[in-house]
PDB file of C-alpha atoms in Angstrom:
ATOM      1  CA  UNK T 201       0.000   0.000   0.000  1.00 36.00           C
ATOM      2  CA  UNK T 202       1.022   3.473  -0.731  1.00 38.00           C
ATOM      3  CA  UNK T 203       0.526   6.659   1.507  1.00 48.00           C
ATOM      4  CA  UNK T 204      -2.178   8.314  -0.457  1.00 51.00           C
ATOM      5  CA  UNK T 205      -4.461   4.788  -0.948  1.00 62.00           C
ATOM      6  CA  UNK T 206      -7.066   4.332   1.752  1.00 67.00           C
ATOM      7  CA  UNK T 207      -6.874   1.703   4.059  1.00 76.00           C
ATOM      8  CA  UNK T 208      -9.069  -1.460   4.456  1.00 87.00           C
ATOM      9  CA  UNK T 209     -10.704  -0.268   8.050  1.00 90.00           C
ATOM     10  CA  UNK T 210     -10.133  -3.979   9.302  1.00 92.00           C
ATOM     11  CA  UNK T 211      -6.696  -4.036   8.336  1.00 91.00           C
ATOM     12  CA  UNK T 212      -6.236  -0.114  10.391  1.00 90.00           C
ATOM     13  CA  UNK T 213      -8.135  -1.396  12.968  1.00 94.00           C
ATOM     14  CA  UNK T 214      -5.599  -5.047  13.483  1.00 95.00           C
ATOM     15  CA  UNK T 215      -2.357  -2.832  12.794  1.00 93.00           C
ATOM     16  CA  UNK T 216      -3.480  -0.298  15.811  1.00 93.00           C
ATOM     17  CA  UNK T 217      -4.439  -3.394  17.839  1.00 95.00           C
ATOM     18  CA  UNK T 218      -1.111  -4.494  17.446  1.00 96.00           C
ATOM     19  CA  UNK T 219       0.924  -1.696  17.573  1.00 93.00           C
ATOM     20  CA  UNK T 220      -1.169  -0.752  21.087  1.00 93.00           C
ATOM     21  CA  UNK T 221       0.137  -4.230  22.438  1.00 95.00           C
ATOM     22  CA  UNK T 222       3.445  -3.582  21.437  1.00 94.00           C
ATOM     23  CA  UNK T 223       3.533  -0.856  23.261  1.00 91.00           C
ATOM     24  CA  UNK T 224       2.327  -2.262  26.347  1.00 91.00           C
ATOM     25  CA  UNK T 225       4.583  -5.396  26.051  1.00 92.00           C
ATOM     26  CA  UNK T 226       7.373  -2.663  26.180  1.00 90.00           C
ATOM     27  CA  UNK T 227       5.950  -1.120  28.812  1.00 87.00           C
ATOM     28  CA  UNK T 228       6.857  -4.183  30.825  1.00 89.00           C
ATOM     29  CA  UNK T 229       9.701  -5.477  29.040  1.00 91.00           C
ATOM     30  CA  UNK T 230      12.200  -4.550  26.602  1.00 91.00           C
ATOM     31  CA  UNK T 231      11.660  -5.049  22.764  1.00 92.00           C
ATOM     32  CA  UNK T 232      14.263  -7.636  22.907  1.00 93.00           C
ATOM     33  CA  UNK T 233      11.964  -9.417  25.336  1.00 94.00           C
ATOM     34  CA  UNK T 234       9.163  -9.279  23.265  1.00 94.00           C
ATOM     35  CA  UNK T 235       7.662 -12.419  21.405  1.00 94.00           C
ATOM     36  CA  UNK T 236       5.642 -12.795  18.794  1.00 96.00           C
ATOM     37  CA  UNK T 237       3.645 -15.221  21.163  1.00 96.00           C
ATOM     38  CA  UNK T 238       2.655 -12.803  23.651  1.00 94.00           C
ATOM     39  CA  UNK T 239       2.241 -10.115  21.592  1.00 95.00           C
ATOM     40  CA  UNK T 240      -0.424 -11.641  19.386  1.00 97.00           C
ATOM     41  CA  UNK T 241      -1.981 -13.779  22.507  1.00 96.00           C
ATOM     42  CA  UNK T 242      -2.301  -9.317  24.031  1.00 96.00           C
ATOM     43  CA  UNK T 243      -3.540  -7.995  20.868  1.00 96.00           C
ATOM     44  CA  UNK T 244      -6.285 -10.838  20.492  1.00 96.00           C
ATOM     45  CA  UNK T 245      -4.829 -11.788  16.750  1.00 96.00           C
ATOM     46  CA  UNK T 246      -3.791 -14.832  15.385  1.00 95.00           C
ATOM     47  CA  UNK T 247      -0.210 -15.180  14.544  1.00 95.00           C
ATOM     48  CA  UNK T 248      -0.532 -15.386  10.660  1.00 96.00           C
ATOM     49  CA  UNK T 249      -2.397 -12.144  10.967  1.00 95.00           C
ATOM     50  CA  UNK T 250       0.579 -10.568  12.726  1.00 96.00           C
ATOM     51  CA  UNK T 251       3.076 -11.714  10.074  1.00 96.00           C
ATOM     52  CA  UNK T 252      -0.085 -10.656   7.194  1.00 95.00           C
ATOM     53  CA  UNK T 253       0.392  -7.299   8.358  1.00 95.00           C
ATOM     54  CA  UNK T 254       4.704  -6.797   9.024  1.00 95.00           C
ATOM     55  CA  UNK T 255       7.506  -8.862   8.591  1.00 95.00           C
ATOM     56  CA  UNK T 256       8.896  -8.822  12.478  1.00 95.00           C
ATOM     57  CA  UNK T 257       8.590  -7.734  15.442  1.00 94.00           C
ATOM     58  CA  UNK T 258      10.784  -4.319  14.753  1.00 93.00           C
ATOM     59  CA  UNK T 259       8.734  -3.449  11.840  1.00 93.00           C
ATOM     60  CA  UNK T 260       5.811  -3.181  14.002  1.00 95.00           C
ATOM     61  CA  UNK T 261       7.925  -1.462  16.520  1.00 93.00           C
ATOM     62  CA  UNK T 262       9.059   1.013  14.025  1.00 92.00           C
ATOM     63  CA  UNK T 263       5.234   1.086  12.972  1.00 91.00           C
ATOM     64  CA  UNK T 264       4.402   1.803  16.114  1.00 89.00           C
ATOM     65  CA  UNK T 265       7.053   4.840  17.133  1.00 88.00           C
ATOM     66  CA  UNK T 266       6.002   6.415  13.340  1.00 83.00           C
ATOM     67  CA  UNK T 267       3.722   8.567  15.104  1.00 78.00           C
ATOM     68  CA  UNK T 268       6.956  10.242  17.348  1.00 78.00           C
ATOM     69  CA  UNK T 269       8.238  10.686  14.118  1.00 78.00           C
ATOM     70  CA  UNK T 270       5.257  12.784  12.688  1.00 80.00           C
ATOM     71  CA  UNK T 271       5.498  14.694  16.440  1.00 82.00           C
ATOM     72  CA  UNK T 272       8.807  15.421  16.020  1.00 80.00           C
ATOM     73  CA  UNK T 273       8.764  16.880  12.267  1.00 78.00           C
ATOM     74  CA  UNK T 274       5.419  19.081  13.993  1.00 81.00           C
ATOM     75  CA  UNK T 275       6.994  19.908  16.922  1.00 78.00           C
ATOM     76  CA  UNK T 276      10.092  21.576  14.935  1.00 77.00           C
ATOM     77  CA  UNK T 277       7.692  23.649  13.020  1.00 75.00           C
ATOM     78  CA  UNK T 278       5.158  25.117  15.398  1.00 73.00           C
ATOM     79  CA  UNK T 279       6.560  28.601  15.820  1.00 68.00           C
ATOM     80  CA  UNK T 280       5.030  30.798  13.206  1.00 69.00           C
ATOM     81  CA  UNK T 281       6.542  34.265  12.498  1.00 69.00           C
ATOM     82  CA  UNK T 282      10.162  35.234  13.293  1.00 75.00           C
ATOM     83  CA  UNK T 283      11.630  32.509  15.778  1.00 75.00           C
ATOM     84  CA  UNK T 284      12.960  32.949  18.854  1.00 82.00           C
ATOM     85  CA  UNK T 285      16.792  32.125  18.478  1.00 85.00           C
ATOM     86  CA  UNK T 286      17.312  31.026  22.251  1.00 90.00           C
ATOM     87  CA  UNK T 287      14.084  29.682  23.455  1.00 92.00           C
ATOM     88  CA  UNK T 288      12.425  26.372  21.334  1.00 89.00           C
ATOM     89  CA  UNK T 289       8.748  26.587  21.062  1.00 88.00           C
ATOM     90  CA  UNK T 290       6.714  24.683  23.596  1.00 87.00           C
ATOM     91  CA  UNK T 291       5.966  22.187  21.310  1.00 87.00           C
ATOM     92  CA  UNK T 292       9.635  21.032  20.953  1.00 89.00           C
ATOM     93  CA  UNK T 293       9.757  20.853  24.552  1.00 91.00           C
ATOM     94  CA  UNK T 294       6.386  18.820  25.452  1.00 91.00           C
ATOM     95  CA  UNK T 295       7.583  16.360  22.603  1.00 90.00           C
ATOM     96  CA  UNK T 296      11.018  15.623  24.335  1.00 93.00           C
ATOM     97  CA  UNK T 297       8.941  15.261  27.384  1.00 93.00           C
ATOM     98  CA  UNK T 298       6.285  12.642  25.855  1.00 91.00           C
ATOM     99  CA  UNK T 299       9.309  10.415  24.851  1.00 90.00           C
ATOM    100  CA  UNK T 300       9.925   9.126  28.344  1.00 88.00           C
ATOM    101  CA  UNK T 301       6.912   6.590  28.863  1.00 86.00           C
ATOM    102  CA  UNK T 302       8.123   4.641  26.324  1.00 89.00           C
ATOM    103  CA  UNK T 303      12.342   5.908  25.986  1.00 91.00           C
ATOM    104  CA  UNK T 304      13.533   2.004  26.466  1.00 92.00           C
ATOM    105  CA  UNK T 305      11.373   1.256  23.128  1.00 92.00           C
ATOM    106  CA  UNK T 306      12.838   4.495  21.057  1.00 93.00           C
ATOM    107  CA  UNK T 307      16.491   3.573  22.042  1.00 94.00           C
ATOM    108  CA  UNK T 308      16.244   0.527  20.980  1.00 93.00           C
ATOM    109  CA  UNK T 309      15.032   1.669  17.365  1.00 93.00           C
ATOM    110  CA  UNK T 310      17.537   4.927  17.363  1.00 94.00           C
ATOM    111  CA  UNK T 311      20.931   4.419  17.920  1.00 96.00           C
ATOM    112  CA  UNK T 312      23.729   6.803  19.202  1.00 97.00           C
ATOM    113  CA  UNK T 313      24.251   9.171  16.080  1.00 95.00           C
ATOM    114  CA  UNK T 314      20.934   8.501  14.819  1.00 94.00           C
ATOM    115  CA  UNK T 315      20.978   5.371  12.613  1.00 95.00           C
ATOM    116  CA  UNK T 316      19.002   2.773  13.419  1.00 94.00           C
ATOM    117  CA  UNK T 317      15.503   1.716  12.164  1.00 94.00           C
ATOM    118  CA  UNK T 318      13.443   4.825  13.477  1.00 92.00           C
ATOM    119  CA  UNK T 319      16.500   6.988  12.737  1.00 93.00           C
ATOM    120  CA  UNK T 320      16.087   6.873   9.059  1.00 93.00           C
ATOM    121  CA  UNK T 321      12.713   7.063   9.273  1.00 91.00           C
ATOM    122  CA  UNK T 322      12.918  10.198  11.414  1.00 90.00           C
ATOM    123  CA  UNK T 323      15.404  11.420   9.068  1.00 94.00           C
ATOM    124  CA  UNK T 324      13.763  10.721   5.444  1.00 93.00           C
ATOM    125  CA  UNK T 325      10.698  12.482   6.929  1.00 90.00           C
ATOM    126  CA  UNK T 326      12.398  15.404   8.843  1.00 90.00           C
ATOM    127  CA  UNK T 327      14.881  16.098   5.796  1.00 94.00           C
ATOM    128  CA  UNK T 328      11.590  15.774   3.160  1.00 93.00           C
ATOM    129  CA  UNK T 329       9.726  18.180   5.371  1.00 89.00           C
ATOM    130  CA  UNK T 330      12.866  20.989   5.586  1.00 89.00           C
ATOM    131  CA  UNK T 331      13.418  20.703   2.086  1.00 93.00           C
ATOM    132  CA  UNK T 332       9.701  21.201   1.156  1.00 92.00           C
ATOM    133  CA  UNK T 333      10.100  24.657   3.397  1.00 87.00           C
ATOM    134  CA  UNK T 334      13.441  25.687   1.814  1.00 86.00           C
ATOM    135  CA  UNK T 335      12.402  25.080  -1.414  1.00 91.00           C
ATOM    136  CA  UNK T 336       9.541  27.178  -0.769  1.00 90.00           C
ATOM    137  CA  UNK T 337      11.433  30.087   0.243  1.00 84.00           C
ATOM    138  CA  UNK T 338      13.701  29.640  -2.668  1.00 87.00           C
ATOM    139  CA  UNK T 339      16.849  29.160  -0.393  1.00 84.00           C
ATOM    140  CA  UNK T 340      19.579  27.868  -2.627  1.00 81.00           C
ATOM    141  CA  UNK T 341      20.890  25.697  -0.444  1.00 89.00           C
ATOM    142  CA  UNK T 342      17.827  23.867   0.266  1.00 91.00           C
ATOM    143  CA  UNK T 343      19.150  20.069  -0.149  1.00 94.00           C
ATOM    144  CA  UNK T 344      22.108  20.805   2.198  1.00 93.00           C
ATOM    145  CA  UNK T 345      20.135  22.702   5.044  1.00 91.00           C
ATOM    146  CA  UNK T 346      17.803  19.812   4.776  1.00 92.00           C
ATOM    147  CA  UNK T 347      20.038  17.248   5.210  1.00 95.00           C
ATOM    148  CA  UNK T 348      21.563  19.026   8.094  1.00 94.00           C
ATOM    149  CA  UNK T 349      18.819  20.045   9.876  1.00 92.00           C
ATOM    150  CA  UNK T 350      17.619  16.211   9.641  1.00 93.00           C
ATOM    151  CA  UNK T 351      20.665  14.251  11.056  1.00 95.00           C
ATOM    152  CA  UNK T 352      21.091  16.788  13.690  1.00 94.00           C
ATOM    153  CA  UNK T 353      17.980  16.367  14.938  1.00 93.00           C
ATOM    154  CA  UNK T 354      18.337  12.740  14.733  1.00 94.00           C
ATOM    155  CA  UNK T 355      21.545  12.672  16.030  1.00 96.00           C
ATOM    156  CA  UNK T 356      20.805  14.932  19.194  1.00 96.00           C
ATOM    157  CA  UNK T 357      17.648  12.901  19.986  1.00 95.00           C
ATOM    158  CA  UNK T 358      19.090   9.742  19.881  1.00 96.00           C
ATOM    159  CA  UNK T 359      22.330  10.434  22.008  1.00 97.00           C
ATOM    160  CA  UNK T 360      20.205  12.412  24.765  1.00 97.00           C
ATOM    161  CA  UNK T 361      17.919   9.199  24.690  1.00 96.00           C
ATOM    162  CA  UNK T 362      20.516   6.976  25.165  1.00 97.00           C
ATOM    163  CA  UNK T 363      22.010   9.290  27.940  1.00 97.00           C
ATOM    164  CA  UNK T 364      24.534  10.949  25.981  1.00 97.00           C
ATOM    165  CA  UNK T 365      23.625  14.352  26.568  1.00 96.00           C
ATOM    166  CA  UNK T 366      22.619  15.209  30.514  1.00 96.00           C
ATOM    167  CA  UNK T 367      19.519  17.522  30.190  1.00 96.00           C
ATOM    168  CA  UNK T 368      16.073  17.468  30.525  1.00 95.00           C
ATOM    169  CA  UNK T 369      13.232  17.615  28.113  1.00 95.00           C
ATOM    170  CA  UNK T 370      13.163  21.344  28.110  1.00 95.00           C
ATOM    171  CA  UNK T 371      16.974  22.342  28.223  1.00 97.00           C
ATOM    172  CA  UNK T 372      17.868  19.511  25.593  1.00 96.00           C
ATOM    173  CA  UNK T 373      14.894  21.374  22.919  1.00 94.00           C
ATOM    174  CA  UNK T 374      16.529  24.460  23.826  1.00 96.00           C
ATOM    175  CA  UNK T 375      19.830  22.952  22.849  1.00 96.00           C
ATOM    176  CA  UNK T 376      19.166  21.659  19.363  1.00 94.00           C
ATOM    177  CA  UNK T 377      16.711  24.357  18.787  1.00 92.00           C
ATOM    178  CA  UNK T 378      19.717  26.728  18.927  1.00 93.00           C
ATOM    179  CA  UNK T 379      21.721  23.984  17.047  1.00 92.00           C
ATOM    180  CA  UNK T 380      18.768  24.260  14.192  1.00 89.00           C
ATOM    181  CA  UNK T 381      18.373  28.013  14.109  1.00 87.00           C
ATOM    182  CA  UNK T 382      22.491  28.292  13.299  1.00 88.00           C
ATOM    183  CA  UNK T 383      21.829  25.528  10.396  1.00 86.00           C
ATOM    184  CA  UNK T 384      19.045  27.550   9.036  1.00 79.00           C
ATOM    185  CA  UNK T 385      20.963  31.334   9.107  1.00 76.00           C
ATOM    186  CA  UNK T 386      24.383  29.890   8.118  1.00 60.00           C
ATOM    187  CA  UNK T 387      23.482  29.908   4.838  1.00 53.00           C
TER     188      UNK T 387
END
């Protein structure tokens, strides 16, 4: 299926199911942990419908974390008008907040640096979205800024959620919106 077909409402409806008991399965345990087993026996599936629907257990778990990826690309975009150099909008911060429910699950899927399953998902959508908005505004330098913008975001997420960086949610979207804002006026 591509992104702009409509989905089979049965088929959205089993995918959620499972991606809800994934997360609740990490919730108790970490991904590695996980079996297919449990996780079907939780989401009330059979296990031919799990394997109908993704290929393995971290395909569902990337799946699942998609949605922090959307959040992210959002939450770097809120402000509207001239931004605030210094201070990240409040959407940046209440997204590096949200992560911590579920941090053991995104570490596992974003390594230190970035990379990583949900890293280059997080980047392909974060560098797509920049380069729309450059584009846009006719920068010159669009594909570079984009690509930029996208693995340091990646890159800074991943190493605070692995403990890299000491900060909390609201001084770390500080940090790497500062880091951003120099990408952007470099140029």
């Amino acid at each position: 299926m591509t992104r702009g077909e409509p989905e089979d409402p049965r088929a959205a409806r089993t995918r959620a199911r499972l991606r809800a008991a994934l997360l609740d399965e990490c919730a108790e345990r970490t991904l590695a942990e996980v079996g297919v087993a449990a996780l079907v026996r939780r989401a009330g599936v059979g296990r031919a419908t799990f394997y109908v629907h993704y290929d393995d257990l971290e395909a569902l778990a990337v799946d699942a974390c998609a949605d922090v990826v959307r959040e992210a690309v959002e939450a770097l975009h809120s402000w509207r008008g001239r931004p605030d150099p210094v201070r990240a909008p409040a959407a940046l911060g209440e997204f590096f907040a949200s992560l911590t429910p579920h941090a053991a699950l995104y570490r596992a899927l974003l390594t230190p640096g970035g990379g990583g399953p949900l890293g280059r998902v997080l980047h392909r959508d974060l560098r797509a979205y920049s380069l729309r908005e450059r584009e846009r505004a006719g920068a010159a330098d669009a594909p570079l800024v984009a690509s930029a913008v996208a693995a340091t975001f990646a890159g800074v997420l991943a190493d605070w959620l692995h403990g890299l960086l000491d900060a909390g949610p609201a001084e770390i979207a500080d940090q790497v919106w500062q880091l951003l804002v120099a990408l952007h006026a470099s140029r």
